[in-house]
């Protein structure tokens, strides 16, 4: 039995490697192979690899090694390289204000969403809102119709979209200008599924998982021991949009149809298609780097991309045993084989981000350090209750001088539902001359 299981497992590895070579184009193969091929040993990260930038606090930056982050150049037949050549100085370019953010679940997307909603509010832009106030979704699955959105005068286009939806470019062509740029955020798939289990209590959608696991075992551990089995018994909610998911969840938010998930040609087309459509894929593990890249691509200001360090209170697992090893290497390998598309997406666009960083030049990491220093100053200032003074951020090579006050801090702390109400009220005043009556 042991030998039989090992044989089946080995065949799975071979199939994964064959999948890579058949599905992924030569330009993607080098990156994706390292992500999907399960190996018996994994070399430790090099000392020169930059530390991840977590949402909770700014981290220090390691030395960027061209050897660590060297990425094979894309074949230009895939698509023409975007040569934006946007200077880092906000005075020398024009801000781009038409933006659609695809809010991928459990990838730091709520923190990112708050940045875009604040930008839309402070710049008097038309921000997409659902017909039902404070709903986190716009549309039904990948379908978005006029009855799903806040009613606006005929011909009015959105400038900012940042609610949950399943990406479908046709929807945005109907509601947004042609020059809209698309942005999304990804997260290490294993980290994402652990967060999703904790936040959504996914064991409720996996019949028998609690009974099947050992008494001291967490549901996430039981799932990762055999994700192929549990993917098959997963019960999707009976509603038109799904917050819960276990397999290829990031790809699903980006428009992957699960029924074609095993089609090699379809997956290849999917990966290449979203690369053509999107200006930038942010990476949660390098959140501050991603924001600085966004700032440069859109010609926004440094104050535009500031965010709250405690946007949403983190939820932690309550361990049922003293065992602190949540996920073993074998479990990690199992999940790589289960969610092939998500691992391919993350590996490729993580490398893509670092290629873009390298192309920006040496001052990019200097700007990230500066941004993190300003971010820390703003957080410390905003942490003081009933603040009466003002914080003046001096001008630099990457920003004009600006001032932070209590109102600015209040806006940083706003969550989606609060922005929904504020923006909805503002749009009513703008288009219908008077705000809706308040109860």
Short mmCIF file of N, CA, C and O in Angstrom, two decimals, residues 241-369:
data_model
loop_
_atom_site.label_atom_id
_atom_site.label_comp_id
_atom_site.label_asym_id
_atom_site.label_seq_id
_atom_site.Cartn_x
_atom_site.Cartn_y
_atom_site.Cartn_z
N UNK A 241 -23.13 35.12 -5.80
CA UNK A 241 -21.71 35.43 -5.62
C UNK A 241 -21.18 34.63 -4.44
O UNK A 241 -21.89 34.35 -3.47
N UNK A 242 -19.94 34.21 -4.55
CA UNK A 242 -19.34 33.32 -3.56
C UNK A 242 -18.14 33.99 -2.90
O UNK A 242 -17.17 34.32 -3.57
N UNK A 243 -18.21 34.16 -1.61
CA UNK A 243 -17.05 34.64 -0.86
C UNK A 243 -16.14 33.48 -0.49
O UNK A 243 -14.95 33.66 -0.27
N UNK A 244 -16.71 32.28 -0.38
CA UNK A 244 -15.94 31.14 0.09
C UNK A 244 -15.49 30.29 -1.09
O UNK A 244 -16.20 30.14 -2.09
N UNK A 245 -14.29 29.71 -0.95
CA UNK A 245 -13.68 28.97 -2.04
C UNK A 245 -12.46 28.26 -1.48
O UNK A 245 -11.87 28.72 -0.50
N UNK A 246 -12.07 27.13 -2.07
CA UNK A 246 -10.87 26.42 -1.61
C UNK A 246 -9.86 26.15 -2.71
O UNK A 246 -8.68 26.00 -2.45
N UNK A 247 -10.30 26.08 -3.97
CA UNK A 247 -9.41 25.70 -5.07
C UNK A 247 -9.30 26.80 -6.11
O UNK A 247 -10.31 27.29 -6.62
N UNK A 248 -8.07 27.22 -6.43
CA UNK A 248 -7.83 28.24 -7.45
C UNK A 248 -8.71 29.47 -7.24
O UNK A 248 -9.32 30.00 -8.17
N UNK A 249 -8.76 29.94 -6.00
CA UNK A 249 -9.69 31.00 -5.64
C UNK A 249 -9.32 32.35 -6.23
O UNK A 249 -10.19 33.14 -6.61
N UNK A 250 -8.04 32.68 -6.29
CA UNK A 250 -7.63 33.95 -6.88
C UNK A 250 -7.96 33.96 -8.37
O UNK A 250 -8.45 34.97 -8.90
N UNK A 251 -7.69 32.85 -9.05
CA UNK A 251 -8.01 32.75 -10.47
C UNK A 251 -9.51 32.88 -10.70
O UNK A 251 -9.95 33.49 -11.69
N UNK A 252 -10.29 32.34 -9.79
CA UNK A 252 -11.75 32.44 -9.91
C UNK A 252 -12.20 33.89 -9.84
O UNK A 252 -13.04 34.33 -10.63
N UNK A 253 -11.68 34.66 -8.89
CA UNK A 253 -12.03 36.08 -8.81
C UNK A 253 -11.61 36.84 -10.07
O UNK A 253 -12.23 37.84 -10.43
N UNK A 254 -10.57 36.35 -10.72
CA UNK A 254 -10.06 37.00 -11.93
C UNK A 254 -10.73 36.48 -13.20
O UNK A 254 -10.31 36.80 -14.31
N UNK A 255 -11.77 35.66 -13.03
CA UNK A 255 -12.58 35.27 -14.17
C UNK A 255 -12.43 33.85 -14.66
O UNK A 255 -13.07 33.47 -15.64
N UNK A 256 -11.60 33.03 -14.01
CA UNK A 256 -11.44 31.64 -14.43
C UNK A 256 -12.72 30.86 -14.15
O UNK A 256 -13.22 30.87 -13.04
N UNK A 257 -13.24 30.21 -15.17
CA UNK A 257 -14.41 29.36 -15.00
C UNK A 257 -13.95 27.99 -14.52
O UNK A 257 -13.13 27.34 -15.16
N UNK A 258 -14.47 27.54 -13.40
CA UNK A 258 -14.01 26.28 -12.81
C UNK A 258 -14.20 25.09 -13.74
O UNK A 258 -13.46 24.14 -13.71
N UNK A 259 -15.19 25.15 -14.59
CA UNK A 259 -15.44 24.00 -15.46
C UNK A 259 -14.34 23.82 -16.51
O UNK A 259 -14.26 22.77 -17.15
N UNK A 260 -13.52 24.83 -16.72
CA UNK A 260 -12.41 24.69 -17.67
C UNK A 260 -11.07 24.66 -16.94
O UNK A 260 -10.02 24.77 -17.55
N UNK A 261 -11.13 24.46 -15.61
CA UNK A 261 -9.91 24.51 -14.82
C UNK A 261 -8.88 23.47 -15.21
O UNK A 261 -7.69 23.67 -14.98
N UNK A 262 -9.30 22.33 -15.79
CA UNK A 262 -8.35 21.29 -16.16
C UNK A 262 -8.00 21.32 -17.64
O UNK A 262 -7.29 20.44 -18.13
N UNK A 263 -8.53 22.28 -18.37
CA UNK A 263 -8.23 22.41 -19.79
C UNK A 263 -6.91 23.16 -19.96
O UNK A 263 -6.79 24.32 -19.58
N UNK A 264 -5.94 22.49 -20.54
CA UNK A 264 -4.61 23.09 -20.67
C UNK A 264 -4.64 24.34 -21.55
O UNK A 264 -4.07 25.38 -21.18
N UNK A 265 -5.31 24.25 -22.68
CA UNK A 265 -5.37 25.41 -23.58
C UNK A 265 -6.11 26.57 -22.94
O UNK A 265 -5.73 27.73 -23.12
N UNK A 266 -7.16 26.27 -22.18
CA UNK A 266 -7.95 27.33 -21.55
C UNK A 266 -7.14 28.05 -20.47
O UNK A 266 -7.21 29.27 -20.33
N UNK A 267 -6.37 27.29 -19.68
CA UNK A 267 -5.57 27.90 -18.62
C UNK A 267 -4.48 28.79 -19.23
O UNK A 267 -4.22 29.90 -18.75
N UNK A 268 -3.86 28.32 -20.30
CA UNK A 268 -2.84 29.11 -20.97
C UNK A 268 -3.42 30.43 -21.48
O UNK A 268 -2.86 31.50 -21.28
N UNK A 269 -4.59 30.33 -22.11
CA UNK A 269 -5.25 31.53 -22.62
C UNK A 269 -5.64 32.47 -21.49
O UNK A 269 -5.54 33.70 -21.61
N UNK A 270 -6.08 31.90 -20.37
CA UNK A 270 -6.48 32.71 -19.22
C UNK A 270 -5.31 33.53 -18.68
O UNK A 270 -5.42 34.74 -18.46
N UNK A 271 -4.18 32.89 -18.45
CA UNK A 271 -3.02 33.59 -17.88
C UNK A 271 -2.55 34.70 -18.81
O UNK A 271 -2.27 35.83 -18.38
N UNK A 272 -2.45 34.39 -20.10
CA UNK A 272 -1.99 35.40 -21.05
C UNK A 272 -3.00 36.51 -21.23
O UNK A 272 -2.64 37.68 -21.42
N UNK A 273 -4.29 36.16 -21.13
CA UNK A 273 -5.34 37.16 -21.32
C UNK A 273 -5.36 38.21 -20.23
O UNK A 273 -5.46 39.41 -20.52
N UNK A 274 -5.26 37.78 -18.98
CA UNK A 274 -5.29 38.77 -17.91
C UNK A 274 -4.02 39.61 -17.90
O UNK A 274 -4.04 40.77 -17.49
N UNK A 275 -2.91 39.05 -18.37
CA UNK A 275 -1.70 39.86 -18.45
C UNK A 275 -1.88 40.99 -19.47
O UNK A 275 -1.40 42.10 -19.26
N UNK A 276 -2.58 40.70 -20.55
CA UNK A 276 -2.84 41.75 -21.55
C UNK A 276 -3.77 42.83 -20.99
O UNK A 276 -3.62 44.01 -21.29
N UNK A 277 -4.73 42.42 -20.17
CA UNK A 277 -5.76 43.35 -19.70
C UNK A 277 -5.30 44.24 -18.55
O UNK A 277 -5.77 45.36 -18.41
N UNK A 278 -4.38 43.74 -17.73
CA UNK A 278 -4.06 44.42 -16.47
C UNK A 278 -2.77 45.24 -16.57
O UNK A 278 -1.77 44.78 -17.12
N UNK A 279 -2.81 46.42 -15.99
CA UNK A 279 -1.63 47.28 -15.90
C UNK A 279 -0.68 46.78 -14.83
O UNK A 279 0.54 46.80 -15.01
N UNK A 280 -1.23 46.32 -13.71
CA UNK A 280 -0.38 45.92 -12.59
C UNK A 280 -1.07 44.87 -11.73
O UNK A 280 -2.25 44.98 -11.42
N UNK A 281 -0.30 43.85 -11.36
CA UNK A 281 -0.70 42.93 -10.31
C UNK A 281 0.13 43.24 -9.07
O UNK A 281 1.35 43.04 -9.07
N UNK A 282 -0.53 43.73 -8.05
CA UNK A 282 0.14 43.98 -6.78
C UNK A 282 0.37 42.65 -6.07
O UNK A 282 -0.36 41.68 -6.29
N UNK A 283 1.36 42.62 -5.20
CA UNK A 283 1.66 41.42 -4.43
C UNK A 283 1.57 41.78 -2.95
O UNK A 283 2.25 42.68 -2.48
N UNK A 284 0.72 41.07 -2.22
CA UNK A 284 0.48 41.41 -0.82
C UNK A 284 1.76 41.35 0.01
O UNK A 284 1.98 42.19 0.89
N UNK A 285 2.61 40.35 -0.27
CA UNK A 285 3.83 40.20 0.52
C UNK A 285 4.79 41.36 0.28
O UNK A 285 5.71 41.58 1.08
N UNK A 286 4.61 42.11 -0.78
CA UNK A 286 5.41 43.30 -1.07
C UNK A 286 4.46 44.47 -1.32
O UNK A 286 4.44 45.09 -2.38
N UNK A 287 3.64 44.71 -0.31
CA UNK A 287 2.55 45.67 -0.45
C UNK A 287 3.06 47.09 -0.71
O UNK A 287 2.57 47.78 -1.60
N UNK A 288 4.05 47.53 0.07
CA UNK A 288 4.55 48.89 -0.10
C UNK A 288 5.25 49.06 -1.44
O UNK A 288 5.13 50.11 -2.10
N UNK A 289 5.99 48.04 -1.87
CA UNK A 289 6.62 48.09 -3.20
C UNK A 289 5.55 48.23 -4.28
O UNK A 289 5.69 48.99 -5.23
N UNK A 290 4.47 47.45 -4.10
CA UNK A 290 3.39 47.48 -5.09
C UNK A 290 2.72 48.85 -5.14
O UNK A 290 2.37 49.34 -6.22
N UNK A 291 2.54 49.49 -3.99
CA UNK A 291 1.90 50.80 -3.96
C UNK A 291 2.77 51.86 -4.62
O UNK A 291 2.26 52.74 -5.33
N UNK A 292 4.06 51.80 -4.39
CA UNK A 292 4.96 52.75 -5.04
C UNK A 292 4.94 52.54 -6.56
O UNK A 292 4.95 53.50 -7.34
N UNK A 293 4.89 51.28 -6.99
CA UNK A 293 4.78 50.99 -8.41
C UNK A 293 3.47 51.54 -8.96
O UNK A 293 3.43 52.12 -10.06
N UNK A 294 2.39 51.36 -8.23
CA UNK A 294 1.09 51.91 -8.63
C UNK A 294 1.16 53.43 -8.74
O UNK A 294 0.65 54.01 -9.71
N UNK A 295 1.76 54.06 -7.77
CA UNK A 295 1.92 55.52 -7.77
C UNK A 295 2.62 55.98 -9.04
O UNK A 295 2.20 56.96 -9.69
N UNK A 296 3.67 55.29 -9.43
CA UNK A 296 4.42 55.68 -10.62
C UNK A 296 3.63 55.42 -11.90
O UNK A 296 3.67 56.22 -12.84
N UNK A 297 2.93 54.29 -11.95
CA UNK A 297 2.16 53.97 -13.15
C UNK A 297 1.00 54.94 -13.36
O UNK A 297 0.66 55.25 -14.50
N UNK A 298 0.38 55.39 -12.27
CA UNK A 298 -0.80 56.24 -12.37
C UNK A 298 -0.49 57.71 -12.18
O UNK A 298 -1.38 58.55 -12.32
N UNK A 299 0.76 58.03 -11.84
CA UNK A 299 1.16 59.41 -11.58
C UNK A 299 0.35 60.00 -10.42
O UNK A 299 -0.14 61.12 -10.49
N UNK A 300 0.18 59.22 -9.37
CA UNK A 300 -0.48 59.71 -8.17
C UNK A 300 0.58 60.28 -7.23
O UNK A 300 1.77 60.23 -7.50
N UNK A 301 0.12 60.86 -6.12
CA UNK A 301 1.04 61.43 -5.15
C UNK A 301 1.30 60.45 -4.02
O UNK A 301 0.56 59.48 -3.84
N UNK A 302 2.32 60.73 -3.24
CA UNK A 302 2.64 59.87 -2.12
C UNK A 302 1.50 59.86 -1.10
O UNK A 302 1.17 58.81 -0.53
N UNK A 303 0.87 60.99 -0.88
CA UNK A 303 -0.24 61.03 0.08
C UNK A 303 -1.44 60.21 -0.41
O UNK A 303 -2.23 59.72 0.41
N UNK A 304 -1.57 60.04 -1.72
CA UNK A 304 -2.68 59.26 -2.26
C UNK A 304 -2.61 57.79 -1.87
O UNK A 304 -3.64 57.12 -1.77
N UNK A 305 -1.40 57.27 -1.67
CA UNK A 305 -1.26 55.83 -1.44
C UNK A 305 -1.03 55.47 0.03
O UNK A 305 -0.78 54.31 0.35
N UNK A 306 -1.13 56.44 0.92
CA UNK A 306 -1.03 56.13 2.35
C UNK A 306 -2.22 55.28 2.78
O UNK A 306 -3.32 55.40 2.25
N UNK A 307 -2.00 54.42 3.76
CA UNK A 307 -3.07 53.54 4.21
C UNK A 307 -2.99 53.37 5.71
O UNK A 307 -2.00 53.70 6.36
N UNK A 308 -4.05 52.83 6.29
CA UNK A 308 -4.14 52.64 7.72
C UNK A 308 -3.46 51.33 8.12
O UNK A 308 -3.68 50.29 7.50
N UNK A 309 -2.65 51.37 9.16
CA UNK A 309 -1.94 50.16 9.60
C UNK A 309 -2.87 49.13 10.21
O UNK A 309 -2.56 47.96 10.27
N UNK A 310 -4.02 49.55 10.68
CA UNK A 310 -4.97 48.63 11.31
C UNK A 310 -6.33 48.76 10.64
O UNK A 310 -7.34 48.99 11.29
N UNK A 311 -6.32 48.61 9.30
CA UNK A 311 -7.55 48.78 8.55
C UNK A 311 -8.64 47.83 9.04
O UNK A 311 -9.79 48.18 9.21
N UNK A 312 -8.24 46.60 9.25
CA UNK A 312 -9.18 45.61 9.76
C UNK A 312 -8.47 44.75 10.79
O UNK A 312 -7.33 44.35 10.58
N UNK A 313 -9.15 44.46 11.86
CA UNK A 313 -8.53 43.68 12.93
C UNK A 313 -8.24 42.26 12.46
O UNK A 313 -9.11 41.57 11.94
N UNK A 314 -7.03 41.84 12.63
CA UNK A 314 -6.63 40.50 12.19
C UNK A 314 -7.25 39.44 13.08
O UNK A 314 -7.45 39.63 14.27
N UNK A 315 -7.56 38.31 12.45
CA UNK A 315 -8.08 37.17 13.20
C UNK A 315 -6.99 36.10 13.26
O UNK A 315 -6.35 35.81 12.26
N UNK A 316 -6.78 35.54 14.42
CA UNK A 316 -5.75 34.52 14.59
C UNK A 316 -6.38 33.18 14.95
O UNK A 316 -7.44 33.12 15.58
N UNK A 317 -5.68 32.11 14.54
CA UNK A 317 -6.15 30.79 14.91
C UNK A 317 -6.06 30.61 16.42
O UNK A 317 -5.11 31.05 17.06
N UNK A 318 -7.05 29.95 16.97
CA UNK A 318 -6.98 29.53 18.37
C UNK A 318 -6.53 28.08 18.39
O UNK A 318 -7.29 27.18 18.06
N UNK A 319 -5.28 27.86 18.72
CA UNK A 319 -4.72 26.52 18.66
C UNK A 319 -5.39 25.60 19.68
O UNK A 319 -5.61 25.97 20.82
N UNK A 320 -5.72 24.39 19.21
CA UNK A 320 -6.34 23.39 20.09
C UNK A 320 -5.28 22.49 20.73
O UNK A 320 -5.61 21.61 21.50
N UNK A 321 -4.05 22.68 20.36
CA UNK A 321 -2.98 21.85 20.90
C UNK A 321 -1.71 22.68 20.96
O UNK A 321 -1.62 23.73 20.33
N UNK A 322 -0.70 22.22 21.72
CA UNK A 322 0.56 22.96 21.76
C UNK A 322 1.35 22.84 20.47
O UNK A 322 2.39 23.48 20.32
N UNK A 323 0.87 22.04 19.51
CA UNK A 323 1.57 21.88 18.24
C UNK A 323 1.48 23.17 17.44
O UNK A 323 0.40 23.61 17.06
N UNK A 324 2.59 23.79 17.18
CA UNK A 324 2.60 25.06 16.45
C UNK A 324 2.91 24.89 14.97
O UNK A 324 2.98 25.86 14.24
N UNK A 325 3.10 23.64 14.52
CA UNK A 325 3.36 23.40 13.10
C UNK A 325 2.01 23.29 12.39
O UNK A 325 1.39 22.23 12.36
N UNK A 326 1.54 24.40 11.86
CA UNK A 326 0.24 24.42 11.21
C UNK A 326 0.28 23.66 9.89
O UNK A 326 -0.57 22.85 9.58
N UNK A 327 1.30 23.91 9.08
CA UNK A 327 1.39 23.31 7.75
C UNK A 327 2.75 22.68 7.57
O UNK A 327 3.78 23.33 7.75
N UNK A 328 2.77 21.42 7.19
CA UNK A 328 4.02 20.73 6.91
C UNK A 328 4.39 20.91 5.44
O UNK A 328 3.58 21.35 4.63
N UNK A 329 5.62 20.51 5.12
CA UNK A 329 6.06 20.59 3.73
C UNK A 329 5.19 19.70 2.84
O UNK A 329 4.85 20.08 1.71
N UNK A 330 4.80 18.53 3.33
CA UNK A 330 3.95 17.64 2.55
C UNK A 330 2.59 18.28 2.26
O UNK A 330 2.06 18.19 1.15
N UNK A 331 2.02 18.96 3.26
CA UNK A 331 0.75 19.64 3.06
C UNK A 331 0.88 20.74 2.00
O UNK A 331 0.01 20.91 1.15
N UNK A 332 1.97 21.48 2.09
CA UNK A 332 2.22 22.54 1.13
C UNK A 332 2.30 21.97 -0.29
O UNK A 332 1.74 22.54 -1.24
N UNK A 333 3.00 20.86 -0.43
CA UNK A 333 3.13 20.22 -1.74
C UNK A 333 1.77 19.74 -2.26
O UNK A 333 1.47 19.86 -3.45
N UNK A 334 0.95 19.23 -1.35
CA UNK A 334 -0.39 18.78 -1.74
C UNK A 334 -1.20 19.94 -2.33
O UNK A 334 -1.92 19.78 -3.32
N UNK A 335 -1.09 21.10 -1.69
CA UNK A 335 -1.89 22.24 -2.15
C UNK A 335 -1.37 22.79 -3.48
O UNK A 335 -2.15 23.28 -4.30
N UNK A 336 -0.07 22.68 -3.70
CA UNK A 336 0.47 23.10 -4.99
C UNK A 336 -0.11 22.26 -6.13
O UNK A 336 -0.40 22.78 -7.21
N UNK A 337 -0.29 20.97 -5.88
CA UNK A 337 -0.86 20.08 -6.89
C UNK A 337 -2.36 20.32 -7.06
O UNK A 337 -2.90 20.10 -8.14
N UNK A 338 -3.02 20.77 -5.99
CA UNK A 338 -4.47 20.98 -6.05
C UNK A 338 -4.82 22.29 -6.75
O UNK A 338 -5.65 22.31 -7.66
N UNK A 339 -4.20 23.40 -6.34
CA UNK A 339 -4.52 24.72 -6.91
C UNK A 339 -3.40 25.15 -7.85
O UNK A 339 -2.65 26.10 -7.57
N UNK A 340 -3.33 24.48 -8.97
CA UNK A 340 -2.26 24.71 -9.93
C UNK A 340 -2.29 26.13 -10.49
O UNK A 340 -1.27 26.81 -10.58
N UNK A 341 -3.48 26.61 -10.85
CA UNK A 341 -3.58 27.91 -11.52
C UNK A 341 -3.18 29.04 -10.58
O UNK A 341 -2.46 29.96 -10.97
N UNK A 342 -3.63 28.98 -9.33
CA UNK A 342 -3.27 30.03 -8.38
C UNK A 342 -1.77 30.10 -8.16
O UNK A 342 -1.19 31.20 -8.07
N UNK A 343 -1.12 28.96 -8.06
CA UNK A 343 0.33 28.97 -7.87
C UNK A 343 1.05 29.50 -9.10
O UNK A 343 2.06 30.20 -8.99
N UNK A 344 0.53 29.18 -10.28
CA UNK A 344 1.12 29.71 -11.51
C UNK A 344 0.97 31.23 -11.58
O UNK A 344 1.90 31.95 -11.93
N UNK A 345 -0.23 31.71 -11.24
CA UNK A 345 -0.48 33.15 -11.25
C UNK A 345 0.46 33.89 -10.30
O UNK A 345 1.09 34.89 -10.67
N UNK A 346 0.52 33.39 -9.07
CA UNK A 346 1.32 34.08 -8.07
C UNK A 346 2.80 34.08 -8.44
O UNK A 346 3.47 35.12 -8.35
N UNK A 347 3.32 32.94 -8.86
CA UNK A 347 4.74 32.86 -9.21
C UNK A 347 5.07 33.80 -10.36
O UNK A 347 6.06 34.54 -10.31
N UNK A 348 4.22 33.81 -11.37
CA UNK A 348 4.52 34.62 -12.54
C UNK A 348 4.44 36.12 -12.26
O UNK A 348 5.33 36.89 -12.61
N UNK A 349 3.37 36.54 -11.61
CA UNK A 349 3.20 37.98 -11.40
C UNK A 349 4.05 38.52 -10.25
O UNK A 349 4.33 39.72 -10.20
N UNK A 350 4.47 37.67 -9.35
CA UNK A 350 5.47 38.09 -8.36
C UNK A 350 6.78 38.42 -9.07
O UNK A 350 7.41 39.45 -8.82
N UNK A 351 7.19 37.53 -9.98
CA UNK A 351 8.39 37.79 -10.76
C UNK A 351 8.22 39.01 -11.65
O UNK A 351 9.14 39.81 -11.85
N UNK A 352 7.00 39.18 -12.18
CA UNK A 352 6.72 40.33 -13.03
C UNK A 352 6.88 41.64 -12.27
O UNK A 352 7.42 42.63 -12.80
N UNK A 353 6.41 41.66 -11.02
CA UNK A 353 6.57 42.87 -10.20
C UNK A 353 8.04 43.22 -10.03
O UNK A 353 8.44 44.38 -10.17
N UNK A 354 8.87 42.21 -9.74
CA UNK A 354 10.29 42.49 -9.52
C UNK A 354 11.00 42.86 -10.82
O UNK A 354 11.99 43.62 -10.79
N UNK A 355 10.52 42.36 -11.94
CA UNK A 355 11.08 42.83 -13.21
C UNK A 355 10.78 44.31 -13.41
O UNK A 355 11.65 45.09 -13.81
N UNK A 356 9.54 44.71 -13.11
CA UNK A 356 9.17 46.11 -13.23
C UNK A 356 10.00 46.98 -12.29
O UNK A 356 10.42 48.09 -12.64
N UNK A 357 10.23 46.48 -11.06
CA UNK A 357 11.04 47.23 -10.10
C UNK A 357 12.45 47.45 -10.64
O UNK A 357 13.01 48.54 -10.55
N UNK A 358 13.02 46.39 -11.22
CA UNK A 358 14.37 46.51 -11.76
C UNK A 358 14.41 47.52 -12.91
O UNK A 358 15.36 48.30 -13.03
N UNK A 359 13.36 47.55 -13.71
CA UNK A 359 13.31 48.48 -14.84
C UNK A 359 13.16 49.93 -14.38
O UNK A 359 13.55 50.85 -15.10
N UNK A 360 12.59 50.14 -13.20
CA UNK A 360 12.40 51.51 -12.70
C UNK A 360 13.70 52.18 -12.30
O UNK A 360 13.77 53.39 -12.20
N UNK A 361 14.73 51.41 -12.03
CA UNK A 361 16.02 52.00 -11.66
C UNK A 361 16.30 51.96 -10.17
O UNK A 361 15.46 51.54 -9.36
N UNK A 362 17.49 52.41 -9.82
CA UNK A 362 17.97 52.30 -8.44
C UNK A 362 17.15 53.12 -7.45
O UNK A 362 17.08 52.77 -6.28
N UNK A 363 16.54 54.21 -7.91
CA UNK A 363 15.84 55.06 -6.94
C UNK A 363 14.50 54.48 -6.51
O UNK A 363 13.86 55.01 -5.61
N UNK A 364 14.06 53.38 -7.13
CA UNK A 364 12.77 52.82 -6.74
C UNK A 364 12.79 52.36 -5.29
O UNK A 364 11.90 52.69 -4.50
N UNK A 365 13.81 51.59 -4.91
CA UNK A 365 13.88 51.11 -3.53
C UNK A 365 14.11 52.26 -2.55
O UNK A 365 13.67 52.21 -1.40
N UNK A 366 14.78 53.30 -3.01
CA UNK A 366 14.94 54.49 -2.16
C UNK A 366 13.57 55.13 -1.91
O UNK A 366 13.29 55.58 -0.80
N UNK A 367 12.73 55.14 -2.94
CA UNK A 367 11.40 55.71 -2.75
C UNK A 367 10.57 54.84 -1.82
O UNK A 367 9.78 55.36 -1.01
N UNK A 368 10.72 53.52 -1.91
CA UNK A 368 9.99 52.64 -1.00
C UNK A 368 10.40 52.92 0.45
O UNK A 368 9.56 53.01 1.35
N UNK A 369 11.70 53.06 0.67
CA UNK A 369 12.18 53.39 2.03
C UNK A 369 11.60 54.71 2.51
O UNK A 369 11.16 54.84 3.66
#
